[in-house]
Amino acid sequence: MADNPTLEMEQPAPAKRKGVKRRAFLIGGVAIVGAGLFGISIMDSNAVKTAAKLTAGKGEHSFATWLKIAEDNVITIYSPHTDIGQGSNTGLAQMLAEELDANWDLVKLVSAPAESAFANVGLGRGFLGEMTGQPGIINGVPQSFLSFIARQMNLQITGGSSALRFTGQVTFQKVGAATRLALIETAAKRLGVPAAELTTQDSHVIHAKSSRSLPYGKLAAEAATLSLNNEPKLKDPKNYRLMRQSVPRLDIPAKVDGTAQYGMDFSVPDMRVATIMAAPARGGKLTSVDEAPALAVKGVEKVIKLDDAVAVVAKGYWAAISGLRAMTPQFTDGGNGGISTASIFKAYDDLIAKGDPAGEAGEGDVKAAMGPKPVEAKYQVPFLHHAMMEPFALTAHYKDGKLDIWGGMQDPLASKMMAVDVSGLDSDKVTFHPMLIGGSFGRRLPMYMEIVSQVTKLAMQLPYPVKLIWSREEEIAQGAYRPQSAAVLKANVTANKRIAAFSNDYAQTESAEAETTFIYNLPAVARRNYEHKSNQITGAWRSVNSTQQGFYNESFMDELAHAAGVDPVEFRRNHLKADSRHLRVLDECARLANWKAPLPEGVGRGVAIVESFKTIVAHVIEASVKEDGMPKVHKITTVVDAGSIVNPDAAKAQIEGGTIMGLSSAIGEAVTLEKGAVQQSNFSDYPLLKLADAPLVHDIHFINSGAYMGGIGEPGVPPAAPALANALFAATGKRVRNLPILTQAKA
Amino acid sequence: MTISTTVNGKAVTLNAEPDSPLLWAIREELGLTGTKFGCGIAACGACTVHVNGEPARSCSLPVSEVAGKSITTIEGIKGADGTLHAVQKAWIAAQVPQCGYCQSGQIMAAVALIEKTGKPSDDQIDEAMTNICRCGTYPRIRKAIHAATGQAATAVEGAA
Ligand code: FES
Ligand code: FES
């Protein structure tokens, strides 16, 4: 590993705009896959005892932190991940329950408390050791820092399509298997038979010979006193009963009758509601505000000035937002008044033209092989907002020296630590109560959680609980965006219709080469990245840099195919390794999509294939152009190789949703800047795809290649935009090089 | 000002400023939090309720306009004995929700559409179902509406 991640990591300081660089733990994610940290101890730390104290009530027995078994045979599993709706918690429960042979009907899943006993410190420890190449180094590292890393790991695991492949494979399956062995050992003693004669099913240990069986609940008290096997043998997949099954998601019933409680829905007696406006140009400060018009609004109780924002506290949201809108606060632009979408693209052009990259990857002598007349294309994509449906909302109450916070965040533990920092309270005086999240897509990661700091500041000076709600306008204007980015691609396609050299020079506000997988097998490739900072925060947006890289590489491959006069599927095939998983995915997708079949007049077919988070996804899209110049997607065929799938229907839902998010951004979404401030304000000018424009047919197929498990929440996104752009080219002969399509249709 | 209406079959009196949106009276005064806030400008549909049986975006409907009218929220569509509405059942069967935040509004819009049309066609679904779902559950929403109205969901074979 070239980078030393410890150098890149900093404690997330709420006062600062940027905390931890995502790149560091993405590298960490790769390290874990590569190193396969299967040897970590899952059973023997103090955390296990603390967790038992925190979770196990009377008649309940805790195992290895993550589960407890009650005497009535109810099994409760604690997930360290926040299920953002991707079904990963159901998947985790399936994995643990599978190895445990639990009765699924009596399995309950709850969020782990936001306490350090539930941080994945074991992973953090192993991660740091692996990353530095010297496992001993961690002995001198304070526990708090290890916990911090553990939190980052948790966060990455949740955010990086990886709950199942890391927490699930590394910890939960083993915990289930080890607990099962302890239950068998206990039963063997009690029944006076050899353990080898015992089997397990539906939360019972069974002795077939004597037709006796014991429920887990009756064995748990004793089994919980045994030390668990750190290296239990896992099941042969052919004996799976729960994994690889489309088990209905545990969270869904509460989401159809209005009973699911999101952070927005929390309330306590005497609670007030606040709303806030931060400096429109990021980096700006509040200079003055006349509070009178706000205080004149019925229900408004207080105006609170923060360094860079002003908040209105009222009896309810309507009074608060009316009060806020009645004022005309003045902010500086923090010296960022010259920043605009155009100025950023100009800076990118200059950087690429100058040719002094911040980072470089690839192989072969591209310069020599490029030849005198390469094919060349320039692409541009805008900042994108996550636009999760639930705007930020956190409730905080400071009373008797203690601070409680309720809400939905992707990393409750890091949220708590941020509140500890901001409040100056001891960590045992701050409690974060995790609630359901109404969408995240990377938005609710700790390094961009200003709202935690804001609500803490408000609560510390108010005598009552306060719920801080961001308006949608605030949400859109103060995002942590997918970077605005531009790329210049060049290639030399020789007379034999093969690529001799390929280069991709891309510029953006943050670089992350490690996240981008280049799948083609070419003699000479160069990928060079250029960094230009703006005043905006850029963050992890579903599938991260693979969105823009997927668009660049797969659009350009299409351009090269057409330049060479070769069918786009054939052209890609010619540049993929024989027998590779990529080739199989591409071939399957082309076959299932009837790639060669004739299409109606005006309809075109486009293909794209991208690997991200270890999962390979190919889309074939059939699309045409409507009268208003906007694209119409008729049909999508998708093939996915994620190694293996825990819950096929939940995985399908993720691919459907990811594809739609990719199409939505390609078609209509752009955050643009003028004078350092975001110009969009709401869904009226940040349009998301609606049902009528979603594909009527989306045919999704999984290949169970048995390769190491990849992610599923994100990889459906990246190939969507290029497959659509390629289909539109096939339909119209017009190449889409700048997104979103809406801007060009209007122009 | 006080406004008398019926919410989920019960007579209620709301104490709200006449221009304040129905959404906040429902959520903050009545504590019915199944109806969601998403945008505040009638653009997303997360706040959809029924007013006299018609779908309405409650974030942009002043309470003064619902005086004397009958309002139904997501909490009010179950049967009297607590059984789920056919649309809710179809939503579970098709495993529609992801984050779930938009789904109260989606279900209320779908119930209104089905009450009006019986068996909505794909075009009618396109036209009526304009609520935003960032998670991209649209194929399953379509499938669930077809299933709830006894129509084979041939058009969405890919959606599970
Ligand atoms: S909150 Fe009412 S339409 Fe969005
Ligand atoms: S399910 Fe998340 S927004 Fe619709």
PDB file of C-alpha atoms in Angstrom, chain A residues 283-504:
ATOM      1  CA  GLY A 283     -16.695  29.623   4.343  1.00  0.00           C
ATOM      2  CA  GLY A 284     -18.616  32.830   4.996  1.00  0.00           C
ATOM      3  CA  LYS A 285     -19.455  34.248   8.435  1.00  0.00           C
ATOM      4  CA  LEU A 286     -22.529  35.860   9.902  1.00  0.00           C
ATOM      5  CA  THR A 287     -21.920  39.594  10.178  1.00  0.00           C
ATOM      6  CA  SER A 288     -25.266  40.978  11.287  1.00  0.00           C
ATOM      7  CA  VAL A 289     -28.908  40.164  11.579  1.00  0.00           C
ATOM      8  CA  ASP A 290     -31.948  42.117  12.705  1.00  0.00           C
ATOM      9  CA  GLU A 291     -33.847  39.705  14.932  1.00  0.00           C
ATOM     10  CA  ALA A 292     -36.985  41.822  15.274  1.00  0.00           C
ATOM     11  CA  PRO A 293     -38.897  40.523  12.236  1.00  0.00           C
ATOM     12  CA  ALA A 294     -38.387  36.950  13.383  1.00  0.00           C
ATOM     13  CA  LEU A 295     -39.385  37.668  16.962  1.00  0.00           C
ATOM     14  CA  ALA A 296     -42.540  39.324  15.664  1.00  0.00           C
ATOM     15  CA  VAL A 297     -43.706  36.011  14.204  1.00  0.00           C
ATOM     16  CA  LYS A 298     -46.169  34.284  16.492  1.00  0.00           C
ATOM     17  CA  GLY A 299     -44.596  31.260  18.121  1.00  0.00           C
ATOM     18  CA  VAL A 300     -40.980  32.379  17.677  1.00  0.00           C
ATOM     19  CA  GLU A 301     -39.116  32.417  20.986  1.00  0.00           C
ATOM     20  CA  LYS A 302     -35.489  33.076  20.242  1.00  0.00           C
ATOM     21  CA  VAL A 303     -32.945  33.874  17.586  1.00  0.00           C
ATOM     22  CA  ILE A 304     -29.532  32.306  18.108  1.00  0.00           C
ATOM     23  CA  LYS A 305     -26.489  33.525  16.276  1.00  0.00           C
ATOM     24  CA  LEU A 306     -23.680  31.137  15.513  1.00  0.00           C
ATOM     25  CA  ASP A 307     -20.379  32.025  13.958  1.00  0.00           C
ATOM     26  CA  ASP A 308     -21.493  31.163  10.435  1.00  0.00           C
ATOM     27  CA  ALA A 309     -25.247  30.698  10.781  1.00  0.00           C
ATOM     28  CA  VAL A 310     -28.399  32.023  12.364  1.00  0.00           C
ATOM     29  CA  ALA A 311     -31.088  29.828  13.940  1.00  0.00           C
ATOM     30  CA  VAL A 312     -34.665  30.548  14.954  1.00  0.00           C
ATOM     31  CA  VAL A 313     -36.199  28.646  17.868  1.00  0.00           C
ATOM     32  CA  ALA A 314     -39.986  28.434  17.969  1.00  0.00           C
ATOM     33  CA  LYS A 315     -42.964  26.446  19.165  1.00  0.00           C
ATOM     34  CA  GLY A 316     -43.122  24.561  15.874  1.00  0.00           C
ATOM     35  CA  TYR A 317     -41.458  24.274  12.477  1.00  0.00           C
ATOM     36  CA  TRP A 318     -43.791  26.611  10.636  1.00  0.00           C
ATOM     37  CA  ALA A 319     -43.185  29.447  13.084  1.00  0.00           C
ATOM     38  CA  ALA A 320     -39.439  28.760  13.003  1.00  0.00           C
ATOM     39  CA  ILE A 321     -39.134  28.801   9.225  1.00  0.00           C
ATOM     40  CA  SER A 322     -41.453  31.811   8.927  1.00  0.00           C
ATOM     41  CA  GLY A 323     -39.274  33.631  11.439  1.00  0.00           C
ATOM     42  CA  LEU A 324     -36.102  32.714   9.606  1.00  0.00           C
ATOM     43  CA  ARG A 325     -37.526  33.864   6.288  1.00  0.00           C
ATOM     44  CA  ALA A 326     -38.633  37.152   7.812  1.00  0.00           C
ATOM     45  CA  MET A 327     -35.026  38.109   8.519  1.00  0.00           C
ATOM     46  CA  THR A 328     -32.312  39.253   6.150  1.00  0.00           C
ATOM     47  CA  PRO A 329     -29.106  38.040   7.772  1.00  0.00           C
ATOM     48  CA  GLN A 330     -25.854  39.333   6.345  1.00  0.00           C
ATOM     49  CA  PHE A 331     -22.942  37.015   5.713  1.00  0.00           C
ATOM     50  CA  THR A 332     -19.474  37.443   4.301  1.00  0.00           C
ATOM     51  CA  ASP A 333     -18.486  35.254   1.398  1.00  0.00           C
ATOM     52  CA  GLY A 334     -15.307  34.171   3.183  1.00  0.00           C
ATOM     53  CA  GLY A 335     -13.273  35.340   0.224  1.00  0.00           C
ATOM     54  CA  ASN A 336     -15.045  32.819  -1.992  1.00  0.00           C
ATOM     55  CA  GLY A 337     -17.109  35.274  -3.994  1.00  0.00           C
ATOM     56  CA  GLY A 338     -15.164  34.569  -7.171  1.00  0.00           C
ATOM     57  CA  ILE A 339     -15.977  30.866  -7.208  1.00  0.00           C
ATOM     58  CA  SER A 340     -18.472  29.642  -9.777  1.00  0.00           C
ATOM     59  CA  THR A 341     -19.169  26.495 -11.751  1.00  0.00           C
ATOM     60  CA  ALA A 342     -17.455  28.122 -14.720  1.00  0.00           C
ATOM     61  CA  SER A 343     -14.400  29.183 -12.704  1.00  0.00           C
ATOM     62  CA  ILE A 344     -13.952  25.636 -11.434  1.00  0.00           C
ATOM     63  CA  PHE A 345     -14.180  24.136 -14.929  1.00  0.00           C
ATOM     64  CA  LYS A 346     -11.711  26.754 -16.132  1.00  0.00           C
ATOM     65  CA  ALA A 347      -9.302  25.772 -13.360  1.00  0.00           C
ATOM     66  CA  TYR A 348      -9.677  22.120 -14.347  1.00  0.00           C
ATOM     67  CA  ASP A 349      -8.895  22.895 -17.978  1.00  0.00           C
ATOM     68  CA  ASP A 350      -5.804  24.819 -16.959  1.00  0.00           C
ATOM     69  CA  LEU A 351      -4.605  22.049 -14.654  1.00  0.00           C
ATOM     70  CA  ILE A 352      -5.038  19.352 -17.254  1.00  0.00           C
ATOM     71  CA  ALA A 353      -3.409  21.498 -19.917  1.00  0.00           C
ATOM     72  CA  LYS A 354      -0.449  22.138 -17.635  1.00  0.00           C
ATOM     73  CA  GLY A 355      -0.109  18.397 -17.097  1.00  0.00           C
ATOM     74  CA  ASP A 356       1.273  18.224 -13.590  1.00  0.00           C
ATOM     75  CA  PRO A 357      -0.977  15.634 -11.938  1.00  0.00           C
ATOM     76  CA  ALA A 358      -1.431  15.075  -8.222  1.00  0.00           C
ATOM     77  CA  GLY A 359      -1.509  11.354  -8.752  1.00  0.00           C
ATOM     78  CA  GLU A 360      -0.892   8.870 -11.497  1.00  0.00           C
ATOM     79  CA  ALA A 361      -1.612   5.218 -12.162  1.00  0.00           C
ATOM     80  CA  GLY A 362      -1.388   2.865 -15.077  1.00  0.00           C
ATOM     81  CA  GLU A 363       1.062   0.846 -17.046  1.00  0.00           C
ATOM     82  CA  GLY A 364       3.090   0.850 -20.234  1.00  0.00           C
ATOM     83  CA  ASP A 365       4.590   3.755 -22.138  1.00  0.00           C
ATOM     84  CA  VAL A 366       1.511   5.731 -23.045  1.00  0.00           C
ATOM     85  CA  LYS A 367       3.419   8.640 -24.474  1.00  0.00           C
ATOM     86  CA  ALA A 368       5.272   6.497 -26.954  1.00  0.00           C
ATOM     87  CA  ALA A 369       2.231   4.445 -27.913  1.00  0.00           C
ATOM     88  CA  MET A 370      -0.231   7.320 -28.280  1.00  0.00           C
ATOM     89  CA  GLY A 371       0.794   8.128 -31.836  1.00  0.00           C
ATOM     90  CA  PRO A 372       0.357  11.452 -33.596  1.00  0.00           C
ATOM     91  CA  LYS A 373      -3.432  11.508 -33.963  1.00  0.00           C
ATOM     92  CA  PRO A 374      -5.239  10.094 -30.946  1.00  0.00           C
ATOM     93  CA  VAL A 375      -8.998  10.113 -30.621  1.00  0.00           C
ATOM     94  CA  GLU A 376      -9.771  12.721 -27.973  1.00  0.00           C
ATOM     95  CA  ALA A 377     -12.844  13.720 -25.996  1.00  0.00           C
ATOM     96  CA  LYS A 378     -13.557  15.982 -23.062  1.00  0.00           C
ATOM     97  CA  TYR A 379     -16.308  15.284 -20.549  1.00  0.00           C
ATOM     98  CA  GLN A 380     -17.776  17.367 -17.734  1.00  0.00           C
ATOM     99  CA  VAL A 381     -20.034  16.476 -14.821  1.00  0.00           C
ATOM    100  CA  PRO A 382     -21.466  18.746 -12.122  1.00  0.00           C
ATOM    101  CA  PHE A 383     -21.630  18.650  -8.341  1.00  0.00           C
ATOM    102  CA  LEU A 384     -24.464  16.346  -7.277  1.00  0.00           C
ATOM    103  CA  HIS A 385     -26.562  16.439  -4.155  1.00  0.00           C
ATOM    104  CA  HIS A 386     -27.581  13.316  -2.250  1.00  0.00           C
ATOM    105  CA  ALA A 387     -31.107  14.721  -1.903  1.00  0.00           C
ATOM    106  CA  MET A 388     -32.158  12.077   0.562  1.00  0.00           C
ATOM    107  CA  MET A 389     -35.863  12.359   1.264  1.00  0.00           C
ATOM    108  CA  GLU A 390     -35.608  13.088   4.970  1.00  0.00           C
ATOM    109  CA  PRO A 391     -33.961  16.439   5.531  1.00  0.00           C
ATOM    110  CA  PHE A 392     -31.561  16.565   8.467  1.00  0.00           C
ATOM    111  CA  ALA A 393     -33.336  16.617  11.824  1.00  0.00           C
ATOM    112  CA  LEU A 394     -31.741  16.076  15.230  1.00  0.00           C
ATOM    113  CA  THR A 395     -33.164  16.641  18.683  1.00  0.00           C
ATOM    114  CA  ALA A 396     -30.897  17.524  21.593  1.00  0.00           C
ATOM    115  CA  HIS A 397     -31.532  18.096  25.285  1.00  0.00           C
ATOM    116  CA  TYR A 398     -29.012  19.379  27.790  1.00  0.00           C
ATOM    117  CA  LYS A 399     -30.138  18.851  31.355  1.00  0.00           C
ATOM    118  CA  ASP A 400     -28.392  18.264  34.676  1.00  0.00           C
ATOM    119  CA  GLY A 401     -24.999  18.180  33.045  1.00  0.00           C
ATOM    120  CA  LYS A 402     -26.013  15.551  30.512  1.00  0.00           C
ATOM    121  CA  LEU A 403     -26.647  15.823  26.805  1.00  0.00           C
ATOM    122  CA  ASP A 404     -28.960  13.498  24.899  1.00  0.00           C
ATOM    123  CA  ILE A 405     -29.269  13.538  21.113  1.00  0.00           C
ATOM    124  CA  TRP A 406     -31.795  11.662  19.014  1.00  0.00           C
ATOM    125  CA  GLY A 407     -31.687  11.213  15.271  1.00  0.00           C
ATOM    126  CA  GLY A 408     -30.622   9.216  12.257  1.00  0.00           C
ATOM    127  CA  MET A 409     -26.947   9.332  11.345  1.00  0.00           C
ATOM    128  CA  GLN A 410     -24.833   6.814   9.489  1.00  0.00           C
ATOM    129  CA  ASP A 411     -22.388   6.636  12.378  1.00  0.00           C
ATOM    130  CA  PRO A 412     -24.050   7.206  15.761  1.00  0.00           C
ATOM    131  CA  LEU A 413     -20.822   6.681  17.656  1.00  0.00           C
ATOM    132  CA  ALA A 414     -18.896   9.309  15.732  1.00  0.00           C
ATOM    133  CA  SER A 415     -21.908  11.631  16.067  1.00  0.00           C
ATOM    134  CA  LYS A 416     -21.695  11.211  19.805  1.00  0.00           C
ATOM    135  CA  MET A 417     -17.984  11.952  19.813  1.00  0.00           C
ATOM    136  CA  MET A 418     -18.573  15.109  17.810  1.00  0.00           C
ATOM    137  CA  ALA A 419     -21.154  16.247  20.345  1.00  0.00           C
ATOM    138  CA  VAL A 420     -18.635  15.480  23.092  1.00  0.00           C
ATOM    139  CA  ASP A 421     -16.097  17.737  21.401  1.00  0.00           C
ATOM    140  CA  VAL A 422     -18.497  20.587  20.790  1.00  0.00           C
ATOM    141  CA  SER A 423     -20.141  20.505  24.220  1.00  0.00           C
ATOM    142  CA  GLY A 424     -16.933  20.033  26.166  1.00  0.00           C
ATOM    143  CA  LEU A 425     -18.725  17.393  28.248  1.00  0.00           C
ATOM    144  CA  ASP A 426     -17.182  14.096  29.269  1.00  0.00           C
ATOM    145  CA  SER A 427     -18.015  11.286  26.937  1.00  0.00           C
ATOM    146  CA  ASP A 428     -20.063   9.451  29.571  1.00  0.00           C
ATOM    147  CA  LYS A 429     -22.331  12.494  29.833  1.00  0.00           C
ATOM    148  CA  VAL A 430     -23.353  12.373  26.168  1.00  0.00           C
ATOM    149  CA  THR A 431     -25.729   9.818  24.710  1.00  0.00           C
ATOM    150  CA  PHE A 432     -26.654   9.488  21.062  1.00  0.00           C
ATOM    151  CA  HIS A 433     -29.905   7.642  20.413  1.00  0.00           C
ATOM    152  CA  PRO A 434     -29.923   6.287  16.859  1.00  0.00           C
ATOM    153  CA  MET A 435     -33.169   6.446  14.924  1.00  0.00           C
ATOM    154  CA  LEU A 436     -34.221   5.418  11.450  1.00  0.00           C
ATOM    155  CA  ILE A 437     -32.683   7.264   8.530  1.00  0.00           C
ATOM    156  CA  GLY A 438     -34.769   8.590   5.664  1.00  0.00           C
ATOM    157  CA  GLY A 439     -32.088   8.032   3.056  1.00  0.00           C
ATOM    158  CA  SER A 440     -28.443   8.913   3.112  1.00  0.00           C
ATOM    159  CA  PHE A 441     -26.447   7.773   0.053  1.00  0.00           C
ATOM    160  CA  GLY A 442     -23.307   8.950   1.821  1.00  0.00           C
ATOM    161  CA  ARG A 443     -24.678  12.254   3.093  1.00  0.00           C
ATOM    162  CA  ARG A 444     -24.913  11.345   6.770  1.00  0.00           C
ATOM    163  CA  LEU A 445     -21.272  10.439   7.287  1.00  0.00           C
ATOM    164  CA  PRO A 446     -19.518  12.018  10.263  1.00  0.00           C
ATOM    165  CA  MET A 447     -17.117  14.251   8.431  1.00  0.00           C
ATOM    166  CA  TYR A 448     -19.958  16.344   7.060  1.00  0.00           C
ATOM    167  CA  MET A 449     -22.284  16.401  10.046  1.00  0.00           C
ATOM    168  CA  GLU A 450     -22.413  20.089  10.821  1.00  0.00           C
ATOM    169  CA  ILE A 451     -25.895  19.592  12.143  1.00  0.00           C
ATOM    170  CA  VAL A 452     -24.520  17.624  15.105  1.00  0.00           C
ATOM    171  CA  SER A 453     -22.390  20.554  16.060  1.00  0.00           C
ATOM    172  CA  GLN A 454     -25.214  23.027  15.405  1.00  0.00           C
ATOM    173  CA  VAL A 455     -27.813  21.238  17.504  1.00  0.00           C
ATOM    174  CA  THR A 456     -25.304  20.735  20.301  1.00  0.00           C
ATOM    175  CA  LYS A 457     -24.560  24.450  20.355  1.00  0.00           C
ATOM    176  CA  LEU A 458     -28.270  25.272  20.458  1.00  0.00           C
ATOM    177  CA  ALA A 459     -29.102  22.738  23.161  1.00  0.00           C
ATOM    178  CA  MET A 460     -26.245  23.873  25.406  1.00  0.00           C
ATOM    179  CA  GLN A 461     -27.824  27.304  25.681  1.00  0.00           C
ATOM    180  CA  LEU A 462     -31.498  26.360  25.853  1.00  0.00           C
ATOM    181  CA  PRO A 463     -33.418  25.261  28.964  1.00  0.00           C
ATOM    182  CA  TYR A 464     -35.592  22.861  26.961  1.00  0.00           C
ATOM    183  CA  PRO A 465     -35.117  20.135  24.336  1.00  0.00           C
ATOM    184  CA  VAL A 466     -34.756  21.399  20.790  1.00  0.00           C
ATOM    185  CA  LYS A 467     -35.269  19.690  17.452  1.00  0.00           C
ATOM    186  CA  LEU A 468     -33.228  21.283  14.710  1.00  0.00           C
ATOM    187  CA  ILE A 469     -34.720  20.734  11.253  1.00  0.00           C
ATOM    188  CA  TRP A 470     -32.936  21.755   8.073  1.00  0.00           C
ATOM    189  CA  SER A 471     -35.322  23.070   5.460  1.00  0.00           C
ATOM    190  CA  ARG A 472     -34.995  21.461   2.041  1.00  0.00           C
ATOM    191  CA  GLU A 473     -33.526  24.752   0.856  1.00  0.00           C
ATOM    192  CA  GLU A 474     -30.801  24.566   3.509  1.00  0.00           C
ATOM    193  CA  GLU A 475     -30.267  20.927   2.666  1.00  0.00           C
ATOM    194  CA  ILE A 476     -29.685  21.650  -1.032  1.00  0.00           C
ATOM    195  CA  ALA A 477     -27.515  24.706  -0.408  1.00  0.00           C
ATOM    196  CA  GLN A 478     -25.281  23.137   2.240  1.00  0.00           C
ATOM    197  CA  GLY A 479     -24.583  19.697   0.844  1.00  0.00           C
ATOM    198  CA  ALA A 480     -21.509  17.511   0.772  1.00  0.00           C
ATOM    199  CA  TYR A 481     -21.565  17.040  -2.949  1.00  0.00           C
ATOM    200  CA  ARG A 482     -20.315  14.518  -5.423  1.00  0.00           C
ATOM    201  CA  PRO A 483     -17.420  16.506  -6.892  1.00  0.00           C
ATOM    202  CA  GLN A 484     -17.779  18.571 -10.004  1.00  0.00           C
ATOM    203  CA  SER A 485     -15.321  16.973 -12.368  1.00  0.00           C
ATOM    204  CA  ALA A 486     -13.902  17.109 -15.878  1.00  0.00           C
ATOM    205  CA  ALA A 487     -11.807  14.700 -17.878  1.00  0.00           C
ATOM    206  CA  VAL A 488      -9.869  14.592 -21.100  1.00  0.00           C
ATOM    207  CA  LEU A 489      -9.545  11.119 -22.575  1.00  0.00           C
ATOM    208  CA  LYS A 490      -7.256  10.124 -25.398  1.00  0.00           C
ATOM    209  CA  ALA A 491      -6.589   6.873 -27.139  1.00  0.00           C
ATOM    210  CA  ASN A 492      -4.748   5.492 -30.096  1.00  0.00           C
ATOM    211  CA  VAL A 493      -6.802   2.879 -31.922  1.00  0.00           C
ATOM    212  CA  THR A 494      -4.567   1.184 -34.440  1.00  0.00           C
ATOM    213  CA  ALA A 495      -5.442  -0.247 -37.851  1.00  0.00           C
ATOM    214  CA  ASN A 496      -6.173  -3.649 -36.313  1.00  0.00           C
ATOM    215  CA  LYS A 497      -8.949  -1.930 -34.328  1.00  0.00           C
ATOM    216  CA  ARG A 498      -7.158  -2.394 -31.002  1.00  0.00           C
ATOM    217  CA  ILE A 499      -6.325   0.237 -28.405  1.00  0.00           C
ATOM    218  CA  ALA A 500      -2.570   0.794 -28.270  1.00  0.00           C
ATOM    219  CA  ALA A 501      -2.662   3.570 -25.709  1.00  0.00           C
ATOM    220  CA  PHE A 502      -5.335   5.060 -23.461  1.00  0.00           C
ATOM    221  CA  SER A 503      -5.127   8.033 -21.157  1.00  0.00           C
ATOM    222  CA  ASN A 504      -7.594   9.622 -18.799  1.00  0.00           C
TER     223      ASN A 504
END
